[in-house]
Short mmCIF file of C-alpha atoms and ligand atoms in Angstrom, two decimals:
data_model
loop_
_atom_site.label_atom_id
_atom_site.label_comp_id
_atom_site.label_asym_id
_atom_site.label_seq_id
_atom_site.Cartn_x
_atom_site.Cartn_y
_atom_site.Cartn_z
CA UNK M 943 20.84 -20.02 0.97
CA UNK M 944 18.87 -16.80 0.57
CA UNK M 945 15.94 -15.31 -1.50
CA UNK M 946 15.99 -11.33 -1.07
CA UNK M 947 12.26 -9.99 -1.37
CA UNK M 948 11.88 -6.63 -1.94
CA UNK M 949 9.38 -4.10 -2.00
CA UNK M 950 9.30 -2.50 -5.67
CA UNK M 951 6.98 0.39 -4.55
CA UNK M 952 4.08 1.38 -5.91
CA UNK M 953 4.91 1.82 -9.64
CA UNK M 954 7.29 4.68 -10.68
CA UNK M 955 10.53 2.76 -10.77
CA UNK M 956 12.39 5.62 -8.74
CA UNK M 957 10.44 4.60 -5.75
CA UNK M 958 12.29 1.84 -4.32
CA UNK M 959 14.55 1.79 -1.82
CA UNK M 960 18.68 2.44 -2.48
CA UNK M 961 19.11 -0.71 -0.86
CA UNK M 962 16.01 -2.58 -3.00
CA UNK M 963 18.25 -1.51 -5.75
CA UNK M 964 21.58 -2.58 -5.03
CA UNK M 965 19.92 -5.81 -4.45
CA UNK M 966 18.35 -5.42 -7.79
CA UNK M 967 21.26 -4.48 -9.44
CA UNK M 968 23.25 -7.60 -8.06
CA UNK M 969 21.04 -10.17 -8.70
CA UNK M 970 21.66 -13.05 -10.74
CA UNK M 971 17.93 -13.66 -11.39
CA UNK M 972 14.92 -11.59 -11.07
CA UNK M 973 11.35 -13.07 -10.18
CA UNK M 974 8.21 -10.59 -10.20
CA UNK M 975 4.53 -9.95 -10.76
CA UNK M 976 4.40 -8.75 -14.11
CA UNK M 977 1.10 -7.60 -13.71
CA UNK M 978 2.03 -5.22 -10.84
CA UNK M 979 5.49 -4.23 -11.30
CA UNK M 980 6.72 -1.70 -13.59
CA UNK M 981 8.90 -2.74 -16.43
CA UNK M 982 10.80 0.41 -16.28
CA UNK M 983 12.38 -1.00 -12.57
CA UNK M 984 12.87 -4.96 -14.12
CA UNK M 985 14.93 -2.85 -16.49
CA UNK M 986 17.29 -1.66 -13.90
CA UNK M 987 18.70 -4.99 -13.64
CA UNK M 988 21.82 -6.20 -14.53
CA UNK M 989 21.23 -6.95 -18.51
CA UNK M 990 22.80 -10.58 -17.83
CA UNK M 991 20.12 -11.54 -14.91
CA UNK M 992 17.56 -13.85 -16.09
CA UNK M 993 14.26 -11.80 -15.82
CA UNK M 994 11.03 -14.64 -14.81
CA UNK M 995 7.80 -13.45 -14.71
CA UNK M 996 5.65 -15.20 -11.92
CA UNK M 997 1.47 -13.93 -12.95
CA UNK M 998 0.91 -17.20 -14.69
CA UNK M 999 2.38 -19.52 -12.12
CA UNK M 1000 1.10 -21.42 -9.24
CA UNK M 1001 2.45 -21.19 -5.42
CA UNK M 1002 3.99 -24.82 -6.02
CA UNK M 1003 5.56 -24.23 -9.60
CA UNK M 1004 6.95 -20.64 -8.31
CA UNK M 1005 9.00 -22.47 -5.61
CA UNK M 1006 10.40 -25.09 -7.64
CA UNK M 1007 11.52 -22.53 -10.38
CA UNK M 1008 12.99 -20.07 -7.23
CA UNK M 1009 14.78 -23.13 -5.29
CA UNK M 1010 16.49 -24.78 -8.44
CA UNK M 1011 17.89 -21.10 -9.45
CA UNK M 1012 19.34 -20.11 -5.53
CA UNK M 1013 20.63 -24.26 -5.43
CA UNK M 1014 22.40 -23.68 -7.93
CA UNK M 1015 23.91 -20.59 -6.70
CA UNK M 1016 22.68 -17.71 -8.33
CA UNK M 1017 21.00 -15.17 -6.20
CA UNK M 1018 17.58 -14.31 -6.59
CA UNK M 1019 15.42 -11.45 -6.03
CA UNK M 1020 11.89 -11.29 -5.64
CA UNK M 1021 10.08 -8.34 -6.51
CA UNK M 1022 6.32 -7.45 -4.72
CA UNK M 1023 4.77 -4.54 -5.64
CA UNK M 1024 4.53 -1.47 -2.48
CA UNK M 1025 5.67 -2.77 0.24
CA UNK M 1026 5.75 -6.90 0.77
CA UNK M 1027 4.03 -7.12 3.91
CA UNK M 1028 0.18 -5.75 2.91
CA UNK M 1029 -1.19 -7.98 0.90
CA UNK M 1030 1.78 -9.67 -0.94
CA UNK M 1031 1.30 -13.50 0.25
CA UNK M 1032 5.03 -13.60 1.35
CA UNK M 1033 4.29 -16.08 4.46
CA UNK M 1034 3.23 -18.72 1.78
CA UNK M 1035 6.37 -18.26 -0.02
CA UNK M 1036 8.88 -17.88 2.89
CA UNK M 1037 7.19 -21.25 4.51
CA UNK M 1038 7.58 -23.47 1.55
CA UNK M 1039 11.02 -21.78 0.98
CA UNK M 1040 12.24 -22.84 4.49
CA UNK M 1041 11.02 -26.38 4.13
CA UNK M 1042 14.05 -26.37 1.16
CA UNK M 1043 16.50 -24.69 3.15
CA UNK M 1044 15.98 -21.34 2.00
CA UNK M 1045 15.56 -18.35 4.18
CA UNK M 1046 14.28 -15.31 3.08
CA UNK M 1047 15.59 -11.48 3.76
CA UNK M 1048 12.70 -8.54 3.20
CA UNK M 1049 13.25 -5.21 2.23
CA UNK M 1050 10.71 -2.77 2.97
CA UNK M 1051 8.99 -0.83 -0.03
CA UNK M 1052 6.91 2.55 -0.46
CA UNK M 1053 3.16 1.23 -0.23
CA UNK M 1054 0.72 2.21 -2.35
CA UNK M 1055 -1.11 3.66 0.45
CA UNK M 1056 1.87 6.42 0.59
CA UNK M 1057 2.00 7.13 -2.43
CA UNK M 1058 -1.66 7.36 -2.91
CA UNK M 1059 -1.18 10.32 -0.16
CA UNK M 1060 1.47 12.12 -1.89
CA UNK M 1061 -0.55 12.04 -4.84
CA UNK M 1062 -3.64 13.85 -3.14
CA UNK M 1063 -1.63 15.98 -1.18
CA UNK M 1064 -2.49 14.57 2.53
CA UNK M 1065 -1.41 14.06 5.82
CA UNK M 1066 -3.78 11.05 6.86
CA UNK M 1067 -2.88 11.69 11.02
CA UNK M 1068 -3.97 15.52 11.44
CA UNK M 1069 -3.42 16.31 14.94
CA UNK M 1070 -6.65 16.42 16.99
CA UNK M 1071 -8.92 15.38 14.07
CA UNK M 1072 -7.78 11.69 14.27
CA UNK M 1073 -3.96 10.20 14.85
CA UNK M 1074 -4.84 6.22 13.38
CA UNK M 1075 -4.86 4.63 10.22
CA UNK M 1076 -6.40 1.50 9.43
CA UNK M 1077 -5.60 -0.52 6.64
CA UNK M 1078 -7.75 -2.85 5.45
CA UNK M 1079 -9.86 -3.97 2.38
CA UNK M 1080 -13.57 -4.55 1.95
CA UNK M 1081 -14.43 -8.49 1.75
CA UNK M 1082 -15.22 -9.92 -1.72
CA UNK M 1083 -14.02 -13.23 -2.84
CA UNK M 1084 -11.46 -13.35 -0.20
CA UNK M 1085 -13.14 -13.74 3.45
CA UNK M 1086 -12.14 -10.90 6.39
CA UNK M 1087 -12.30 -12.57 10.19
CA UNK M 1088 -15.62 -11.00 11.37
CA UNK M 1089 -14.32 -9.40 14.19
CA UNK M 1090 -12.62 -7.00 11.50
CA UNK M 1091 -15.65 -5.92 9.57
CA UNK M 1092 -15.76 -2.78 7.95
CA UNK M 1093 -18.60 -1.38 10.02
CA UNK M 1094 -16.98 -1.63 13.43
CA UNK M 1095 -13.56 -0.91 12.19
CA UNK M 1096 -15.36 2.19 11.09
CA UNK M 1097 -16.61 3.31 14.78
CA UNK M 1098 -13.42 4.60 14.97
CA UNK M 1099 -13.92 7.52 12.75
CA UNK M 1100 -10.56 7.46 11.59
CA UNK M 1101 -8.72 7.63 8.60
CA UNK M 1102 -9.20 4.55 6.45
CA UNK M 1103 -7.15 3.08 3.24
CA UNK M 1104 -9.16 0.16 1.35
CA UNK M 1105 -6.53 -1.92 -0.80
CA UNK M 1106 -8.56 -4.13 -3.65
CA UNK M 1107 -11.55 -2.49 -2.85
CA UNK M 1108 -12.51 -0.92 -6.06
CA UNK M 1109 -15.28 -3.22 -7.16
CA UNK M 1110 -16.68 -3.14 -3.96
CA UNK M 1111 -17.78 0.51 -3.42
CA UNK M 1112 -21.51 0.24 -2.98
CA UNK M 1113 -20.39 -2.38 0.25
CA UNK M 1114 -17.87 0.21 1.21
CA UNK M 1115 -20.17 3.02 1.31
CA UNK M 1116 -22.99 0.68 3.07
CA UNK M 1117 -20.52 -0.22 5.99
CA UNK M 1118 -18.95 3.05 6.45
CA UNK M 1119 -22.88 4.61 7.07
CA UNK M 1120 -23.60 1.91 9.29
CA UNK M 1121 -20.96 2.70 11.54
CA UNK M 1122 -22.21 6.16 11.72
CA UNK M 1123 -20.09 8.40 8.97
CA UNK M 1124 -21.74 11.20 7.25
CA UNK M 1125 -22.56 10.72 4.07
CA UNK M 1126 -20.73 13.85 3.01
CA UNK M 1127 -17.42 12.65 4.79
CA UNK M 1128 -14.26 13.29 1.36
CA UNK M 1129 -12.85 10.13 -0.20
CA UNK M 1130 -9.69 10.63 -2.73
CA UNK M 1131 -9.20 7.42 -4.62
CA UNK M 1132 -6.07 7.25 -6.89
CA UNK M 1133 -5.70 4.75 -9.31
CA UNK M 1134 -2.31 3.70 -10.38
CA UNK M 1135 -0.46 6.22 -7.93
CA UNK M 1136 2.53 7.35 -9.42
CA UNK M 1137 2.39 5.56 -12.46
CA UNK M 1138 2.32 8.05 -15.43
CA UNK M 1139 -1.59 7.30 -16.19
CA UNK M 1140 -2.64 8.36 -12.54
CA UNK M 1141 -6.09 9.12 -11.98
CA UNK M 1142 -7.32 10.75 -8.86
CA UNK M 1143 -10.90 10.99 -8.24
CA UNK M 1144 -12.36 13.32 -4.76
CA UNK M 1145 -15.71 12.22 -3.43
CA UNK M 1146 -17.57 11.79 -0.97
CA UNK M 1147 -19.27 8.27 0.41
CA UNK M 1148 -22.48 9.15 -1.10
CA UNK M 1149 -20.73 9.53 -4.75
CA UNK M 1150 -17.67 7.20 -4.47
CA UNK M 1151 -19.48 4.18 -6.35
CA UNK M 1152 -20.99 6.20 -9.31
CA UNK M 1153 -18.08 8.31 -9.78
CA UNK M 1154 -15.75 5.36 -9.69
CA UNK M 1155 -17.78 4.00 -11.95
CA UNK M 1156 -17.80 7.14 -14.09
CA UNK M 1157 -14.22 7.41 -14.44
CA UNK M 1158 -13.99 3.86 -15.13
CA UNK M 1159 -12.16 2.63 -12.08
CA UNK M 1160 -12.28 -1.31 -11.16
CA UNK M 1161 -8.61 -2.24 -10.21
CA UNK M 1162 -5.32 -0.91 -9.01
CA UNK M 1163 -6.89 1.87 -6.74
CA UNK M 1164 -6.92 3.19 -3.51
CA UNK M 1165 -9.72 4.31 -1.60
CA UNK M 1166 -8.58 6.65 1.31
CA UNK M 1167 -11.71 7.62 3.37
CA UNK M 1168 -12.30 10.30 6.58
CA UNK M 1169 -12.35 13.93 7.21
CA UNK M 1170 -8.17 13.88 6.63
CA UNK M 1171 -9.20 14.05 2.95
CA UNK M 1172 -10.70 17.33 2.88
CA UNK M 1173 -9.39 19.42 0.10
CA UNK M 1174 -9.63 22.26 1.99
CA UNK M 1175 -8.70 21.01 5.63
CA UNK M 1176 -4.96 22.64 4.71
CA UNK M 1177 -6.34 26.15 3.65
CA UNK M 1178 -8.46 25.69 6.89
CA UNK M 1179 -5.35 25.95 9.23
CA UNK M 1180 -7.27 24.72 12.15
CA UNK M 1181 -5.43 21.52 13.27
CA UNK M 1182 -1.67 22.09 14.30
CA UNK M 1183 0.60 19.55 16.08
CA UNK M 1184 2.59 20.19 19.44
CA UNK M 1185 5.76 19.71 17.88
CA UNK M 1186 5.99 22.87 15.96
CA UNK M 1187 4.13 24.72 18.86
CA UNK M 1188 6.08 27.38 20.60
CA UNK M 1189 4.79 26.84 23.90
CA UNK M 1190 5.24 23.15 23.62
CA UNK M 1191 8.20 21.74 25.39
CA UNK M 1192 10.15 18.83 24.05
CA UNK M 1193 13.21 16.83 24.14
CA UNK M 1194 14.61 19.02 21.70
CA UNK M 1195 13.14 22.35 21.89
CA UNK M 1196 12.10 24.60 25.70
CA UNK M 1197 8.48 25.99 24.96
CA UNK M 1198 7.97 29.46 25.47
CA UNK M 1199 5.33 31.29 27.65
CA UNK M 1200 2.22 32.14 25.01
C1 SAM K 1721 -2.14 -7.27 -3.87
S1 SAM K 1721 -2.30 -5.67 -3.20
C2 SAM K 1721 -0.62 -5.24 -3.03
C3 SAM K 1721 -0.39 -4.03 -2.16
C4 SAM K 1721 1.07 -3.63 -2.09
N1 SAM K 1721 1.83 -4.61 -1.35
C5 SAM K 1721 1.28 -2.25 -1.49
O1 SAM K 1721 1.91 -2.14 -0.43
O2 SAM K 1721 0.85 -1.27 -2.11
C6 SAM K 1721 -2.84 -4.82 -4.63
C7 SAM K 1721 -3.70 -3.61 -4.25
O3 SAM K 1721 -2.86 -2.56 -3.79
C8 SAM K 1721 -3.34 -1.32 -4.25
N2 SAM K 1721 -2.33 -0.76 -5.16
C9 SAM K 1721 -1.17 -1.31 -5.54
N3 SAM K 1721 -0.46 -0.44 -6.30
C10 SAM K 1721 -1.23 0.67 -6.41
C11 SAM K 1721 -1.04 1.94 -7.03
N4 SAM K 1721 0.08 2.22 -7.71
N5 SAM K 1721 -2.02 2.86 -6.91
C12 SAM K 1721 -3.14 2.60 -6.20
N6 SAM K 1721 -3.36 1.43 -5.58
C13 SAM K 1721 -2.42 0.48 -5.68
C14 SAM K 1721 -4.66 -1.57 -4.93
O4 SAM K 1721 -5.68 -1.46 -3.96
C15 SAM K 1721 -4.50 -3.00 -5.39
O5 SAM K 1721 -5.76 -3.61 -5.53
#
């Protein structure tokens, strides 16, 4: 017995995967966050599958209603919004699951975090200006292990994304000074990336909590932070990779002499 959880993507229904789909498509019954995943891709379903929407329900009450369904044979899918494994509290779900005799198959999804850097336009690993992303999120209600706080994660001077972040700016900002960014270093938060009401909002640390706050953004935004932002680090031309580099030898490709 199987539950197949799959990674919707980050809102515009034509972002999942072909094989999310299929999946989709074949399923007998269709679990999701209502709050999180477009309509438009529950849609896709097979117009027979039971559709259940989970916001409302505890961890407890969203097992029993997923177990009875696959015992009796139907198959389920489980829809999480981007991609299952940042922040989707699938462990929780796949360990209760297992102590019924369910296992669980993932399939990958587009994070939000992507699509948040299609919408701006950026590379976030720009050869010789930094090649690491961290992913994290600032701590509010939910507790981060010390050892991961913001303002030593920082010291990397890397590029950053902050998931569920976005009433937390003013802690964002004060961590990401402490560990020694300028104030003037570019931020692009999108809100809602790739739904149809995207909002995309370039700062800088210094701004990012009153302009957030201007443009009235509190949820369902990422906050991508470091000098891979800057609007005009493309026009700029001054970072290239070896791969493209004519005197670079690779697997592929003999470098020529410059
Ligand atoms: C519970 S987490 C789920 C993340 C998801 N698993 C992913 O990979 O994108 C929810 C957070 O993801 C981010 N998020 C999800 N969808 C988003 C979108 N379409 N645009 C911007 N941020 C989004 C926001 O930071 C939001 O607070």
């Amino acid at each position: 017995m199987k539950m197949y959880i799959v990674g919707a993507g980050p809102g515009d229904p034509d972002l999942i995967t072909v094989k999310g789909l299929k999946l989709l498509q074949e399923a007998d019954v269709v679990f999701y966050t209502d709050s999180l995943v477009s309509e438009a891709l529950v849609a896709k379903a097979n117009p027979e599958a039971e559709v259940i929407k989970s916001s409302g329900m505890a961890l407890e009450e969203m097992i029993e209603v997923i177990a009875s369904r696959i015992k009796a044979g139907k198959k389920l899918v489980r829809l999480h919004t981007g991609d299952p494994a940042m922040y989707g509290a699938t462990m929780e779900q796949i360990a209760l699951l297992k102590r019924e005799g369910i296992s669980c198959e993932i399939i990958p999804g587009v994070s939000s975090v992507f699509a948040a850097a299609a919408a701006v336009g950026a590379e976030l690993t720009i050869p010789d200006l930094t090649q690491t992303l961290i992913l994290t999120r600032a701590e509010g209600r939910t507790p981060v292990p010390e050892r991961e706080r913001l303002s030593e994660l920082a010291k990397h001077h890397c590029t950053i994304a902050l998931f569920l972040s976005a009433t937390l700016t003013k802690k964002v900002a004060k961590e990401l000074l402490a560990a020694g960014w300028s104030e003037d270093t570019p931020v692009a938060v999108v809100q809602r990336a790739s739904w149809p009401d995207e909002l995309i909002v370039r700062t800088t640390i210094a701004n990012m909590d009153s302009d957030m706050q201007k443009n009235g953004i509190r949820s369902h935004a990422m906050i991508l932070a470091g000098w891979a932002l800057s609007p005009d680090i493309h026009e700029k031309d001054e970072y290239r990779s070896k791969l493209y580099d004519k005197t670079f030898t690779h697997g592929f490709r003999k470098g020529v002499q410059a």
